[in-house]
mmCIF file with all atom_site columns, C-alpha atoms in Angstrom:
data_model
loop_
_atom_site.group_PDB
_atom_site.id
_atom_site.type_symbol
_atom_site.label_atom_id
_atom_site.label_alt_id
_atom_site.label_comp_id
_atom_site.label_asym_id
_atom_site.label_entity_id
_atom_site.label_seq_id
_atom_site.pdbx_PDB_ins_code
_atom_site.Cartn_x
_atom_site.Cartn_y
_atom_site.Cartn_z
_atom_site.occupancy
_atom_site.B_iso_or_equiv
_atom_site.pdbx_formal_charge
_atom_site.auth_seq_id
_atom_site.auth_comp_id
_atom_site.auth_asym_id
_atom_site.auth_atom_id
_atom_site.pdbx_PDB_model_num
ATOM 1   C CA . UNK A 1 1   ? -12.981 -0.532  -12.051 1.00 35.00 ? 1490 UNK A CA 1
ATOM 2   C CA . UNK A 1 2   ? -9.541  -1.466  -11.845 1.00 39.00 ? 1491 UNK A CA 1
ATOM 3   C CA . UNK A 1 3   ? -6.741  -0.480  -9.924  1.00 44.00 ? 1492 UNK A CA 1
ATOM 4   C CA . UNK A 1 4   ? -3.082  -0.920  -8.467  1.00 51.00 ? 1493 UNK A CA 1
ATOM 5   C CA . UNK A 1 5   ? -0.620  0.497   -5.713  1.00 63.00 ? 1494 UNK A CA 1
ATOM 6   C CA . UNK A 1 6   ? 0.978   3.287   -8.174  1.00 73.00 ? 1495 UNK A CA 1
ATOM 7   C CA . UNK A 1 7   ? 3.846   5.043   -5.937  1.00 83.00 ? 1496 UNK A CA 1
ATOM 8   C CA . UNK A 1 8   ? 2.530   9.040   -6.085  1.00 82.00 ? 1497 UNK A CA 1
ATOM 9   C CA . UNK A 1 9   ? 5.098   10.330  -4.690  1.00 81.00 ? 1498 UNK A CA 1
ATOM 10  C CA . UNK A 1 10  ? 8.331   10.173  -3.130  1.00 78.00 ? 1499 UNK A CA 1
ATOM 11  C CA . UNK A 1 11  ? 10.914  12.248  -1.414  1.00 84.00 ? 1500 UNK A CA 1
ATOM 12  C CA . UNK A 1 12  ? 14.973  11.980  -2.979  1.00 84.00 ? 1501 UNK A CA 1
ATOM 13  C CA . UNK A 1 13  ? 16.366  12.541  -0.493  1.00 90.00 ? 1502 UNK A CA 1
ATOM 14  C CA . UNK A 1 14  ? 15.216  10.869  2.205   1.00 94.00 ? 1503 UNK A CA 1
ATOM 15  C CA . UNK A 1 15  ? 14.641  8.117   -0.062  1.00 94.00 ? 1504 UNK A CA 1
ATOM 16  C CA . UNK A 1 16  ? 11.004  7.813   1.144   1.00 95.00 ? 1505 UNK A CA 1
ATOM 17  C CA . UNK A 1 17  ? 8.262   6.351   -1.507  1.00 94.00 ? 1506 UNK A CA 1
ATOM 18  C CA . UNK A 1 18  ? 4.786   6.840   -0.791  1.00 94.00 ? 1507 UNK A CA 1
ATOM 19  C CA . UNK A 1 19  ? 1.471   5.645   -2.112  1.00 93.00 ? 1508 UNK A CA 1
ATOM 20  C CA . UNK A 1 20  ? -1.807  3.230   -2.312  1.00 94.00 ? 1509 UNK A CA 1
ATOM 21  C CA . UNK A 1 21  ? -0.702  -0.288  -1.385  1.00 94.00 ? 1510 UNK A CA 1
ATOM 22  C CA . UNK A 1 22  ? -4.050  -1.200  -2.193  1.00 94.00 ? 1511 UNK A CA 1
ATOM 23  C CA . UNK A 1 23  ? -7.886  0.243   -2.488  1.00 94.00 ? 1512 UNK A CA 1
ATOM 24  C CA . UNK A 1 24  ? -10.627 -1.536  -2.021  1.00 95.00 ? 1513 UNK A CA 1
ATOM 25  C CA . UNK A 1 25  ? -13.748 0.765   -3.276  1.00 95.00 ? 1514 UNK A CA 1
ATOM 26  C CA . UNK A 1 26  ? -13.452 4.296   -4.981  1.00 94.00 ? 1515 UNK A CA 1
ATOM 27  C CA . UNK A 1 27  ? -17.334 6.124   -4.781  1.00 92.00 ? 1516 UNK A CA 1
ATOM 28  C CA . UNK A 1 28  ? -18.751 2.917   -3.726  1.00 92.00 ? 1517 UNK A CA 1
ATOM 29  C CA . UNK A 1 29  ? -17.496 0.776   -6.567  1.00 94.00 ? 1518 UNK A CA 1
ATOM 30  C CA . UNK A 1 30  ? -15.459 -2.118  -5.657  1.00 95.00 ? 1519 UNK A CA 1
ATOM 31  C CA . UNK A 1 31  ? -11.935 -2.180  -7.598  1.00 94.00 ? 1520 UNK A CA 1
ATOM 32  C CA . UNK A 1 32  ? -10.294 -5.381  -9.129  1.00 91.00 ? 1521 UNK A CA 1
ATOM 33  C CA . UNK A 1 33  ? -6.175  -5.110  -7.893  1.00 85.00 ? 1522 UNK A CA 1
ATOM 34  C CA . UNK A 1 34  ? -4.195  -6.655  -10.594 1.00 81.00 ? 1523 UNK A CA 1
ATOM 35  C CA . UNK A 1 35  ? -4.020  -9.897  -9.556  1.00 83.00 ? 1524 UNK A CA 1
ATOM 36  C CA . UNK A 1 36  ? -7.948  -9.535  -10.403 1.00 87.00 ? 1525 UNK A CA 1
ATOM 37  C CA . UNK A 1 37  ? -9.145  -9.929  -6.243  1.00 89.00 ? 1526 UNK A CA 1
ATOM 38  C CA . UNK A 1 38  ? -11.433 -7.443  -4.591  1.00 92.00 ? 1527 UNK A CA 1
ATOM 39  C CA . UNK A 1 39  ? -10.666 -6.749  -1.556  1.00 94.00 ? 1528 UNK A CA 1
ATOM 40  C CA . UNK A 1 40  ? -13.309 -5.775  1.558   1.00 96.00 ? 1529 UNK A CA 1
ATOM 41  C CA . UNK A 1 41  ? -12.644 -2.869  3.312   1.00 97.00 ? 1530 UNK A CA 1
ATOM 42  C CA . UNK A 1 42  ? -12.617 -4.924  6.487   1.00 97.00 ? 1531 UNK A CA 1
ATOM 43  C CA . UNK A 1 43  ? -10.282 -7.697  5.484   1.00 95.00 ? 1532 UNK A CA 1
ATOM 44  C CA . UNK A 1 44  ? -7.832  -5.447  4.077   1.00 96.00 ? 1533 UNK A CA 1
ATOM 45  C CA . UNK A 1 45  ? -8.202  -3.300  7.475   1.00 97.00 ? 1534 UNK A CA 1
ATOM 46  C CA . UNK A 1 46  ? -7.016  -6.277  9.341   1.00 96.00 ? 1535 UNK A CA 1
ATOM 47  C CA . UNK A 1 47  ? -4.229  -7.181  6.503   1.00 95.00 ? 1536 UNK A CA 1
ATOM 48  C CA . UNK A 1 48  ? -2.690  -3.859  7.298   1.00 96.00 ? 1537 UNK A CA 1
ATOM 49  C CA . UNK A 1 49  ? -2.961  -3.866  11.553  1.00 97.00 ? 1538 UNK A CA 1
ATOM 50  C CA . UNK A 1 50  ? -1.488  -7.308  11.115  1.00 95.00 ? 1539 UNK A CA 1
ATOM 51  C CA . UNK A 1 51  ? 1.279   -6.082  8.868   1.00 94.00 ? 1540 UNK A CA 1
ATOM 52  C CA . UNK A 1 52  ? 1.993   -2.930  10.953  1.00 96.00 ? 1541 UNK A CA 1
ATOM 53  C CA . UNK A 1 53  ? 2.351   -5.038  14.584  1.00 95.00 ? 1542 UNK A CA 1
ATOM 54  C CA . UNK A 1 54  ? 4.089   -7.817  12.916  1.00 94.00 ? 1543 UNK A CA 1
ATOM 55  C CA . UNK A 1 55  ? 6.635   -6.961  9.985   1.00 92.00 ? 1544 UNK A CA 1
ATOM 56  C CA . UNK A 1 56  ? 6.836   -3.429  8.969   1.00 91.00 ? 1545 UNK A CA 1
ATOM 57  C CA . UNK A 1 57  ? 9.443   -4.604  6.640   1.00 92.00 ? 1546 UNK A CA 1
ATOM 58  C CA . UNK A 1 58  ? 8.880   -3.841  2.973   1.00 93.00 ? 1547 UNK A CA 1
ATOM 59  C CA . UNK A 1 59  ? 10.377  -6.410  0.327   1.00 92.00 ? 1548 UNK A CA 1
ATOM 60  C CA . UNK A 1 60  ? 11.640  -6.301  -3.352  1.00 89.00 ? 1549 UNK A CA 1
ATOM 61  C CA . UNK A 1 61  ? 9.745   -8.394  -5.563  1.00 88.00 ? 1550 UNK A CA 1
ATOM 62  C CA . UNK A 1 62  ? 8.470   -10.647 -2.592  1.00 87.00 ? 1551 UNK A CA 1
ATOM 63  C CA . UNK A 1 63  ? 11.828  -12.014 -2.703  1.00 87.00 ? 1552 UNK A CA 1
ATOM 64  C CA . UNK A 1 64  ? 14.024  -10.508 -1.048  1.00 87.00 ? 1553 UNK A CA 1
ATOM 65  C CA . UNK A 1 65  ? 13.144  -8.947  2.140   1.00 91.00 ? 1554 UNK A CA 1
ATOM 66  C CA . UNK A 1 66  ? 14.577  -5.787  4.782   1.00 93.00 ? 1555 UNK A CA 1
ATOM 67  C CA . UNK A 1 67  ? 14.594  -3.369  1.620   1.00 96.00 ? 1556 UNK A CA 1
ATOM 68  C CA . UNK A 1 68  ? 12.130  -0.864  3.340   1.00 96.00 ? 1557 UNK A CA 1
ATOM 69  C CA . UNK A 1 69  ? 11.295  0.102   6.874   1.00 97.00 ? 1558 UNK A CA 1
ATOM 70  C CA . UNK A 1 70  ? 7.719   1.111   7.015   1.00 97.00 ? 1559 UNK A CA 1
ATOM 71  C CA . UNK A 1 71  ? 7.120   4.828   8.191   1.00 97.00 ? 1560 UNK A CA 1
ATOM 72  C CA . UNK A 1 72  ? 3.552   5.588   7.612   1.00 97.00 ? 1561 UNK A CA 1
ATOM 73  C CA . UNK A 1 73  ? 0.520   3.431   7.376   1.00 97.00 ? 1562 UNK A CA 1
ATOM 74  C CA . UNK A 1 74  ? -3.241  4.638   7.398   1.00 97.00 ? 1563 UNK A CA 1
ATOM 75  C CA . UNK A 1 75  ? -6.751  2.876   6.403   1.00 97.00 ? 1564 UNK A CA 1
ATOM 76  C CA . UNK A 1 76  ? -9.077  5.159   4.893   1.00 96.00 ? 1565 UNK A CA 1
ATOM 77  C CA . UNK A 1 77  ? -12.692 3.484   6.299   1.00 96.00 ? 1566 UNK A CA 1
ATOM 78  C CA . UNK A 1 78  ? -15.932 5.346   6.146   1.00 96.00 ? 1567 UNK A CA 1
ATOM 79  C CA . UNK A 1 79  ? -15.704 5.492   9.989   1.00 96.00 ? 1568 UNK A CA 1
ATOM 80  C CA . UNK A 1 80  ? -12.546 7.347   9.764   1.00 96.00 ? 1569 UNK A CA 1
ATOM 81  C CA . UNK A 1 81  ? -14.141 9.351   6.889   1.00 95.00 ? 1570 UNK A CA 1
ATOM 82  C CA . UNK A 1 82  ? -17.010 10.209  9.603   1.00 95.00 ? 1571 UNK A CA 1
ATOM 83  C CA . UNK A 1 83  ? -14.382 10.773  12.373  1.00 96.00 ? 1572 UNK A CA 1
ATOM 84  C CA . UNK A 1 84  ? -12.430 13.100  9.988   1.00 95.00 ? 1573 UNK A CA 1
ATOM 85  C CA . UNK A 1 85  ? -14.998 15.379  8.872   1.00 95.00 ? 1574 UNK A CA 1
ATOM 86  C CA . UNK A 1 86  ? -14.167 13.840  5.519   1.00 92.00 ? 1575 UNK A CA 1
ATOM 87  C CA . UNK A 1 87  ? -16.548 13.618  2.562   1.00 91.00 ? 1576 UNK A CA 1
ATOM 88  C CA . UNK A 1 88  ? -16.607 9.666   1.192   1.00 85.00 ? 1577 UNK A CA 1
ATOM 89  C CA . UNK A 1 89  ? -16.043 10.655  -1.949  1.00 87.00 ? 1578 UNK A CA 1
ATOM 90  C CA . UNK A 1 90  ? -13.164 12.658  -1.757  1.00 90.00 ? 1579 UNK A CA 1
ATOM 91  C CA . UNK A 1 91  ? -10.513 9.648   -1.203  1.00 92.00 ? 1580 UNK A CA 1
ATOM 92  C CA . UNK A 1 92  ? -10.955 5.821   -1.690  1.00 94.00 ? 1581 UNK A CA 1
ATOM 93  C CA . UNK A 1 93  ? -11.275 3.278   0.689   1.00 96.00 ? 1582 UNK A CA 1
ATOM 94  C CA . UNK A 1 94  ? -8.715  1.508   0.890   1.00 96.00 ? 1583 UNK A CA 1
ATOM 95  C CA . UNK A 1 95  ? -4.819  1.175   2.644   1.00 96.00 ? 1584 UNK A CA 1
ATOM 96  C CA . UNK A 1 96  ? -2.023  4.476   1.961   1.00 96.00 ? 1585 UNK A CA 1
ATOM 97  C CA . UNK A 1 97  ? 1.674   3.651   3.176   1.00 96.00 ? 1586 UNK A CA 1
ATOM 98  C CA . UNK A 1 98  ? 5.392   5.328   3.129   1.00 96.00 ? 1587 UNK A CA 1
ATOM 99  C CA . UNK A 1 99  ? 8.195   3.165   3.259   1.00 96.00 ? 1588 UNK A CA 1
ATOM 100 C CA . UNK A 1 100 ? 11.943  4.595   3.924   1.00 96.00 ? 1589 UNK A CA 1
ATOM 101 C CA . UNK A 1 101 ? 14.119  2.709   1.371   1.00 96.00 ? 1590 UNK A CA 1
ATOM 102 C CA . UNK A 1 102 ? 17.455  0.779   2.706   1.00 97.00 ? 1591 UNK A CA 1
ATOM 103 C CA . UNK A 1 103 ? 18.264  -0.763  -0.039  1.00 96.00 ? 1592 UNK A CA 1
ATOM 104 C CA . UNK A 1 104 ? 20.054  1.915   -2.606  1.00 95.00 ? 1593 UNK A CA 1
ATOM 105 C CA . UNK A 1 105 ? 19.801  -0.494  -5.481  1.00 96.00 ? 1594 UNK A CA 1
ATOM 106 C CA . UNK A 1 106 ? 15.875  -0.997  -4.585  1.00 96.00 ? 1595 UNK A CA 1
ATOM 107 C CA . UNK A 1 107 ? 16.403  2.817   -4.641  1.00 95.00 ? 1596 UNK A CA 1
ATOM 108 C CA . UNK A 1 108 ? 17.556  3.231   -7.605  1.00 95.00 ? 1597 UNK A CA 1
ATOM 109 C CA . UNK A 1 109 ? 15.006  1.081   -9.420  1.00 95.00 ? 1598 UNK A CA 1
ATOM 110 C CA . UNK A 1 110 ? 12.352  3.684   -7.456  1.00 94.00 ? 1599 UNK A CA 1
ATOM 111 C CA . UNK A 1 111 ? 13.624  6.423   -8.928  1.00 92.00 ? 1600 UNK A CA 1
ATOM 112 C CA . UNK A 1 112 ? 13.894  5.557   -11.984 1.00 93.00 ? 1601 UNK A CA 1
ATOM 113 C CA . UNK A 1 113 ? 10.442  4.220   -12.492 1.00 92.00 ? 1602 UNK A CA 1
ATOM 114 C CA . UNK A 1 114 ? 11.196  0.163   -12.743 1.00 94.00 ? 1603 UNK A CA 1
ATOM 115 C CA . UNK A 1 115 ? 9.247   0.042   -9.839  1.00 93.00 ? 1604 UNK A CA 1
ATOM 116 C CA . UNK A 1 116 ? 6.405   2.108   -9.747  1.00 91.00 ? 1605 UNK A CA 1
ATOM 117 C CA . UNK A 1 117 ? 4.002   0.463   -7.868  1.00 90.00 ? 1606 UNK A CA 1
ATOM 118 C CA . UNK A 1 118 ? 3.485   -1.179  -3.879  1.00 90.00 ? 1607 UNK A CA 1
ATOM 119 C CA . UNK A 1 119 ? 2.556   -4.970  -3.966  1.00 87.00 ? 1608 UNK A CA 1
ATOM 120 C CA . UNK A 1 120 ? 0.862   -6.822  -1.058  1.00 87.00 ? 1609 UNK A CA 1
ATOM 121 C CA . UNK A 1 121 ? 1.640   -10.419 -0.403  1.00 78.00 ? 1610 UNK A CA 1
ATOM 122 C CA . UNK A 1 122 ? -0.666  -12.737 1.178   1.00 70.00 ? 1611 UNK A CA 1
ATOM 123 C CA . UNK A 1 123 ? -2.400  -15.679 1.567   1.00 69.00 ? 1612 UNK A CA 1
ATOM 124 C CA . UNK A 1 124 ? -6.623  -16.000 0.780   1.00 66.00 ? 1613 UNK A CA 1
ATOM 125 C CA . UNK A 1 125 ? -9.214  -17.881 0.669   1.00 70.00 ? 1614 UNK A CA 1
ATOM 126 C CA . UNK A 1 126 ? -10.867 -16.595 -3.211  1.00 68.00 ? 1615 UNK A CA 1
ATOM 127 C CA . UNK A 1 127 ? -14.696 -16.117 -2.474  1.00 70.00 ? 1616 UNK A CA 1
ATOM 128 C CA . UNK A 1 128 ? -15.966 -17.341 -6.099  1.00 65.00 ? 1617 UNK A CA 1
ATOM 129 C CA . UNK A 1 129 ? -19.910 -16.774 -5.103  1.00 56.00 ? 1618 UNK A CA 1
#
């Protein structure tokens, strides 16, 4: 199964973008992001908490950075499922964010459709077994 961080939806204007930045399984089945990695649950959990208390700042491109503010983070796990009185099956697992856009060029390009997708950066270690 693969996947990637499609933007679903986004308010004009407030110039908020919302979406997947990344999801790990969907009904149990691990998903292949783009860049062909599947990521655990667990070590995207901590990606996220470490993004969240240390940057919050969304880029363009992983170039250029400040573009974004982050304004909503959440990481669907089955013990939040449980927690929630949600079914498994009714969302992925995997990391949901909302980012308020600074940048009206990056805006623009939002709107528009250019960019249609969130991207996490980061640095791992590929597990090949």
């Amino acid at each position: 199964m693969k996947t990637i961080g499609k933007i679903s939806t986004f308010d004009d204007e407030k110039k908020m973008a919302f979406g997947w930045a990344s999801v790990s399984e969907i009904d149990g089945v691990p998903v292949t992001d783009s860049e062909g990695d599947i990521i655990p649950i667990a070590e995207l959990e901590k990606a996220a908490y470490d993004f969240v208390e240390v940057y919050r700042a969304g880029g363009e491109m992983h170039e250029k950075n400040n573009v974004a503010r982050l304004i909503e983070s959440v990481v669907f796990t089955p013990e939040k499922f449980s927690a929630m009185g949600i079914a498994a099956t009714e969302l992925p697992l995997g990391w949901w964010v909302g980012f308020k856009i600074v940048d009206d060029a990056v805006w623009q390009k939002v709107k528009s459709g250019e960019y249609n997708m969130f991207s996490i950066g980061g640095k791992a270690v590929r597990n090949n077994g």
